[in-house]
PDB file of C-alpha atoms (C1' of nucleotides) in Angstrom:
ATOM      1  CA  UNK A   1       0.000   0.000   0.000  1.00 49.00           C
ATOM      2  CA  UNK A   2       1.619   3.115  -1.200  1.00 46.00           C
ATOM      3  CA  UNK A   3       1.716   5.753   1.281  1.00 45.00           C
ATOM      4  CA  UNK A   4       0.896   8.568  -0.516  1.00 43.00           C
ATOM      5  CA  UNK A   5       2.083  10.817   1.515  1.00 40.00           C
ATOM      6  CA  UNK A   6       4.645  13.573   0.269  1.00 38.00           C
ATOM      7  CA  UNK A   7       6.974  12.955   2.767  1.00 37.00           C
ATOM      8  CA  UNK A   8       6.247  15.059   5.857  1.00 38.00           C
ATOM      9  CA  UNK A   9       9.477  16.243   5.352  1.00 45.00           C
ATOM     10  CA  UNK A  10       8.362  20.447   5.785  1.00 48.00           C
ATOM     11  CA  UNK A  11      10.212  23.321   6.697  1.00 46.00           C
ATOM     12  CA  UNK A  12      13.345  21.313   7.796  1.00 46.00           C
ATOM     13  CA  UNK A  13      15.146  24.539   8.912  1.00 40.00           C
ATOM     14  CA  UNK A  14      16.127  25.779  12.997  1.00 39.00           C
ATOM     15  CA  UNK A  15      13.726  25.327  15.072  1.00 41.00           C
ATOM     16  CA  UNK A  16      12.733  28.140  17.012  1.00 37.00           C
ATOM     17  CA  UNK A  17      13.562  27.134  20.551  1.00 40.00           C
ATOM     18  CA  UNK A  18      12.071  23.770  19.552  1.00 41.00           C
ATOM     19  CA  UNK A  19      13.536  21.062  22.213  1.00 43.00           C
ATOM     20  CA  UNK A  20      12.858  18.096  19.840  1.00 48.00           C
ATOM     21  CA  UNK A  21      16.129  16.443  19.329  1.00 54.00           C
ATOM     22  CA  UNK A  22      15.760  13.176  17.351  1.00 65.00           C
ATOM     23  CA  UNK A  23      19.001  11.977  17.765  1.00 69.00           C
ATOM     24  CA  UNK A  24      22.203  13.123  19.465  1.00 64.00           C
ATOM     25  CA  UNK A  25      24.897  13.148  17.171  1.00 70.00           C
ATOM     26  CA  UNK A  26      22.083  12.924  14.353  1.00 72.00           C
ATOM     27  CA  UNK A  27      23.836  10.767  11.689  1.00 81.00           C
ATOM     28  CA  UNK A  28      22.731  12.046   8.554  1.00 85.00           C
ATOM     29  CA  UNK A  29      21.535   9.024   6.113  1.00 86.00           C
ATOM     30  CA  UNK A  30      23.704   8.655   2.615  1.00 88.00           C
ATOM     31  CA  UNK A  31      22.378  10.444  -0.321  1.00 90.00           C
ATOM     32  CA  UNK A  32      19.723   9.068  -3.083  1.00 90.00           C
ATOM     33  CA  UNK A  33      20.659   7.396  -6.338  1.00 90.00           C
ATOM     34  CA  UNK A  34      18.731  10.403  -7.464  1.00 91.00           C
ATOM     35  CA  UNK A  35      20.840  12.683  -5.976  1.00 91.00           C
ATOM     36  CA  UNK A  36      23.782  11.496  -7.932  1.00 91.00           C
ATOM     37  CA  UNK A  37      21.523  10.945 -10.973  1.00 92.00           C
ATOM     38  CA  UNK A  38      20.980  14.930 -10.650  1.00 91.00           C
ATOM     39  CA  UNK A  39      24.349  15.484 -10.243  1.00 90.00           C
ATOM     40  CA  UNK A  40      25.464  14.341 -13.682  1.00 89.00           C
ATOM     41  CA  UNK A  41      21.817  14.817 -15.152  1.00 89.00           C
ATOM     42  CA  UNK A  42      21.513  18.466 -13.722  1.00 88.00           C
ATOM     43  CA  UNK A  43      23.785  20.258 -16.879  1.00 87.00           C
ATOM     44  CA  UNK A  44      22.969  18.032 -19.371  1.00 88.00           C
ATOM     45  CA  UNK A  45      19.077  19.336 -18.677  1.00 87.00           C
ATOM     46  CA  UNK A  46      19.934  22.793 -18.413  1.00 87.00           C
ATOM     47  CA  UNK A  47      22.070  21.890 -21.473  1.00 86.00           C
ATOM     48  CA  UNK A  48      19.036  20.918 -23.160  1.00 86.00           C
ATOM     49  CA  UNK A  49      16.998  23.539 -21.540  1.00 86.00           C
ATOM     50  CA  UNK A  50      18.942  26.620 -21.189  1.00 83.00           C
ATOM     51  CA  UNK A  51      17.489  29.581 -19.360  1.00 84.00           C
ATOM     52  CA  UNK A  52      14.769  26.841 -17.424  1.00 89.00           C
ATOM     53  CA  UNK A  53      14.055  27.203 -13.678  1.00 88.00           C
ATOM     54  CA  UNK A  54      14.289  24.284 -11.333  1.00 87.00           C
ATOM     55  CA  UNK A  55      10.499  23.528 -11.982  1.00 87.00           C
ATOM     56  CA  UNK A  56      10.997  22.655 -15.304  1.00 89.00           C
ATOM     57  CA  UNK A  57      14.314  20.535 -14.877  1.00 90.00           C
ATOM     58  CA  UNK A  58      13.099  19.265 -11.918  1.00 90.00           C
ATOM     59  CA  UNK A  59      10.259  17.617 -13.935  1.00 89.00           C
ATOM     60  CA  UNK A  60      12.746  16.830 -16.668  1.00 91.00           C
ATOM     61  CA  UNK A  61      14.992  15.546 -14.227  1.00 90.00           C
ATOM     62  CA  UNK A  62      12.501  12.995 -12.741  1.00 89.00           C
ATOM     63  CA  UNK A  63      10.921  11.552 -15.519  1.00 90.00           C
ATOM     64  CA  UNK A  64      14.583  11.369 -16.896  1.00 90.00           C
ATOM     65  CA  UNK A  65      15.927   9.139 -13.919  1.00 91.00           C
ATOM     66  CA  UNK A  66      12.957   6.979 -14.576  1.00 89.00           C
ATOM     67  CA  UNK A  67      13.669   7.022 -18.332  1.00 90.00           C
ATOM     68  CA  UNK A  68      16.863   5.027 -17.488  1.00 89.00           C
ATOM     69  CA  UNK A  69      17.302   1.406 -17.490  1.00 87.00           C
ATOM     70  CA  UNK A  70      18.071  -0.500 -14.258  1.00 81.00           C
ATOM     71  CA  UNK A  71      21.316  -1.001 -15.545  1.00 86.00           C
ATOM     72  CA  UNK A  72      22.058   2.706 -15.901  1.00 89.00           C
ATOM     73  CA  UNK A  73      21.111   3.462 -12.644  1.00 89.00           C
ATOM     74  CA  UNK A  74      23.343   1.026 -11.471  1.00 89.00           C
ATOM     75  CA  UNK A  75      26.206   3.720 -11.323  1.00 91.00           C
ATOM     76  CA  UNK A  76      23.660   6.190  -9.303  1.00 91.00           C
ATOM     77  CA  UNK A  77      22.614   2.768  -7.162  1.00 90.00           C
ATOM     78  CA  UNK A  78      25.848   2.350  -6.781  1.00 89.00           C
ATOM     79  CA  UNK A  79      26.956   5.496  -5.127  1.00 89.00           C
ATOM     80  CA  UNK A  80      23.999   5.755  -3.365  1.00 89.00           C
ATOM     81  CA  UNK A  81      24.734   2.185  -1.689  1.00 88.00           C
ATOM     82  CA  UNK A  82      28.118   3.769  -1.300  1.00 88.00           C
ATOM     83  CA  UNK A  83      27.052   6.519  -0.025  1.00 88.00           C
ATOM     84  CA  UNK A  84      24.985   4.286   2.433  1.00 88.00           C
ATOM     85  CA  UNK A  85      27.753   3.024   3.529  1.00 87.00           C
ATOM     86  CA  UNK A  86      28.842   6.154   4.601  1.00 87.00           C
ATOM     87  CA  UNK A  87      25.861   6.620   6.372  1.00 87.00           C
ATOM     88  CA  UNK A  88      26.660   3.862   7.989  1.00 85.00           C
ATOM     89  CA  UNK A  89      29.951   4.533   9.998  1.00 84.00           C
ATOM     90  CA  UNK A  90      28.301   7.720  11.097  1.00 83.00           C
ATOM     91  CA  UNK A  91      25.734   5.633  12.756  1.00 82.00           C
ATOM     92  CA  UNK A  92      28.379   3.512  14.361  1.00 80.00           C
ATOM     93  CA  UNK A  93      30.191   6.326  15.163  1.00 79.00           C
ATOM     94  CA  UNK A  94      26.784   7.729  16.638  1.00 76.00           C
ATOM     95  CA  UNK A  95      25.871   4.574  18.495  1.00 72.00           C
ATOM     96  CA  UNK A  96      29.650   4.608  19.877  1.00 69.00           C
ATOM     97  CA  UNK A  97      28.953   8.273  20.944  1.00 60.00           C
ATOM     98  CA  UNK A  98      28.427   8.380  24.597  1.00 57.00           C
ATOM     99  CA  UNK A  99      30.778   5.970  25.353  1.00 53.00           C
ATOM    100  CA  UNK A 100      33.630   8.397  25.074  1.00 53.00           C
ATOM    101  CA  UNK A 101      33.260  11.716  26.959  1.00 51.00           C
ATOM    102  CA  UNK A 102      31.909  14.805  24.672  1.00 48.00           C
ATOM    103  CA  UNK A 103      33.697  17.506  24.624  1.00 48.00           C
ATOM    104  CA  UNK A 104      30.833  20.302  25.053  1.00 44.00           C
ATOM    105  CA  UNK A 105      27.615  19.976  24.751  1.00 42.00           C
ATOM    106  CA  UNK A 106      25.952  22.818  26.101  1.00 43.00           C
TER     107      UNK A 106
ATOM    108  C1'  DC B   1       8.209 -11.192  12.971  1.00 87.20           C
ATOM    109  C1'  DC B   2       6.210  -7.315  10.341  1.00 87.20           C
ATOM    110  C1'  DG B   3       5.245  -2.764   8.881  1.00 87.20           C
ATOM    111  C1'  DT B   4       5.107   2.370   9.357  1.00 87.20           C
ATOM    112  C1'  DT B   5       7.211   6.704   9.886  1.00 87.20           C
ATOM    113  C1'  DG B   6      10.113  10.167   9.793  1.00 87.20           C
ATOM    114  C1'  DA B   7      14.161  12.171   8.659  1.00 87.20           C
ATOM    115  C1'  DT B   8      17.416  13.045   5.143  1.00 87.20           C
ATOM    116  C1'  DT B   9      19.840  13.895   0.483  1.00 87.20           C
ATOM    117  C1'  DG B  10      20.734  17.106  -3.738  1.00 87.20           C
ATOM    118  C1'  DT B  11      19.341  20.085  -8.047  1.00 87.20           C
ATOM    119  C1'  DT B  12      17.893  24.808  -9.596  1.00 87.20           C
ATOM    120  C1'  DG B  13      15.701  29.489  -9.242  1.00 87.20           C
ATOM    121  C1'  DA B  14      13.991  33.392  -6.960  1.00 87.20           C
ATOM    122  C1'  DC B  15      13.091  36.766  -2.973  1.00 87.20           C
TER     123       DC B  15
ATOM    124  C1'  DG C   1      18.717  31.272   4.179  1.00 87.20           C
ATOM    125  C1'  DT C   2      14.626  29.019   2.666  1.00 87.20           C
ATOM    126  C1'  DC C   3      11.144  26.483  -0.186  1.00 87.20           C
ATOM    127  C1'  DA C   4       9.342  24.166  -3.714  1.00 87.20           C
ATOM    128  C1'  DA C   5       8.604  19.270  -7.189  1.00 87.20           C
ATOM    129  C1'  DC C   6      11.377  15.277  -8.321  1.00 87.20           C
ATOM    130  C1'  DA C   7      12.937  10.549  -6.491  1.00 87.20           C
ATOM    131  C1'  DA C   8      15.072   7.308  -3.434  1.00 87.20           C
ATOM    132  C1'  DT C   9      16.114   5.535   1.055  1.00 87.20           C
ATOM    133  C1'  DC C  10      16.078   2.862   4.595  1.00 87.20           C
ATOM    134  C1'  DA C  11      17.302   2.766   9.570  1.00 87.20           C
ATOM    135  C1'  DA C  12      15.073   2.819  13.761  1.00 87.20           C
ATOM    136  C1'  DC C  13      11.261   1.686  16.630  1.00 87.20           C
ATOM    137  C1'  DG C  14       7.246  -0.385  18.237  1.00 87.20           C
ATOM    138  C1'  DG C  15       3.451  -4.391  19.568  1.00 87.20           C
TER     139       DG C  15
END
DNA sequence: CCGTTGATTGTTGAC
DNA sequence: GTCAACAATCAACGG
């Protein structure tokens, strides 16, 4: 069952006085195939859409990414897995936190 | 065991 | 500095 729900991501920006940690040392996730997809993707739409704002080549870009066989996503899958990875050792890193003593916290 | 959620990632363009 | 569609993600937690 898809959740259609446009990730409830909103205004992800400072809180004002807002107390809601989620996670100490907050190890942010590896990026999305997508992201590296748009990475490569982003001039070669503006290429072929010079002088477009981000609503068009964000379209463009989508339905491009999608327009791509598994197999060419493979190298955006694959640095996204990599990036994972990353990902990853900051969550050790995060779950280690704590055991060591922190240098300031406030 | 299973599933949901939330948080996050990066692009551009403009104010 | 922020937000907005576009897409993926996927790790953590709970009962």
């Amino acid at each position: 069952m898809p959740k259609e729900k446009a990730t409830t991501r909103k205004s992800k920006k400072a809180d004002a006085g807002g107390k809601k940690k989620k996670d100490p040392n907050a190890p942010k996730r590896g990026l999305s195939a997508y992201m590296f997809f748009a990475n490569e993707q982003r001039e070669k739409v503006r290429e072929d859409n010079p002088g477009i704002k981000f609503g068009e080549v964000g379209k463009i870009l989508g339905e491009k990414w999608k327009a791509l066989s598994e197999k060419q996503r493979q190298p955006y899958e694959s640095k996204a897995a990599a990036d994972k990875k990353r990902y990853e050792e900051e969550k050790v890193a995060y779950a280690n936190a704590g055991d060591e003593d922190e240098e300031d916290e406030d």
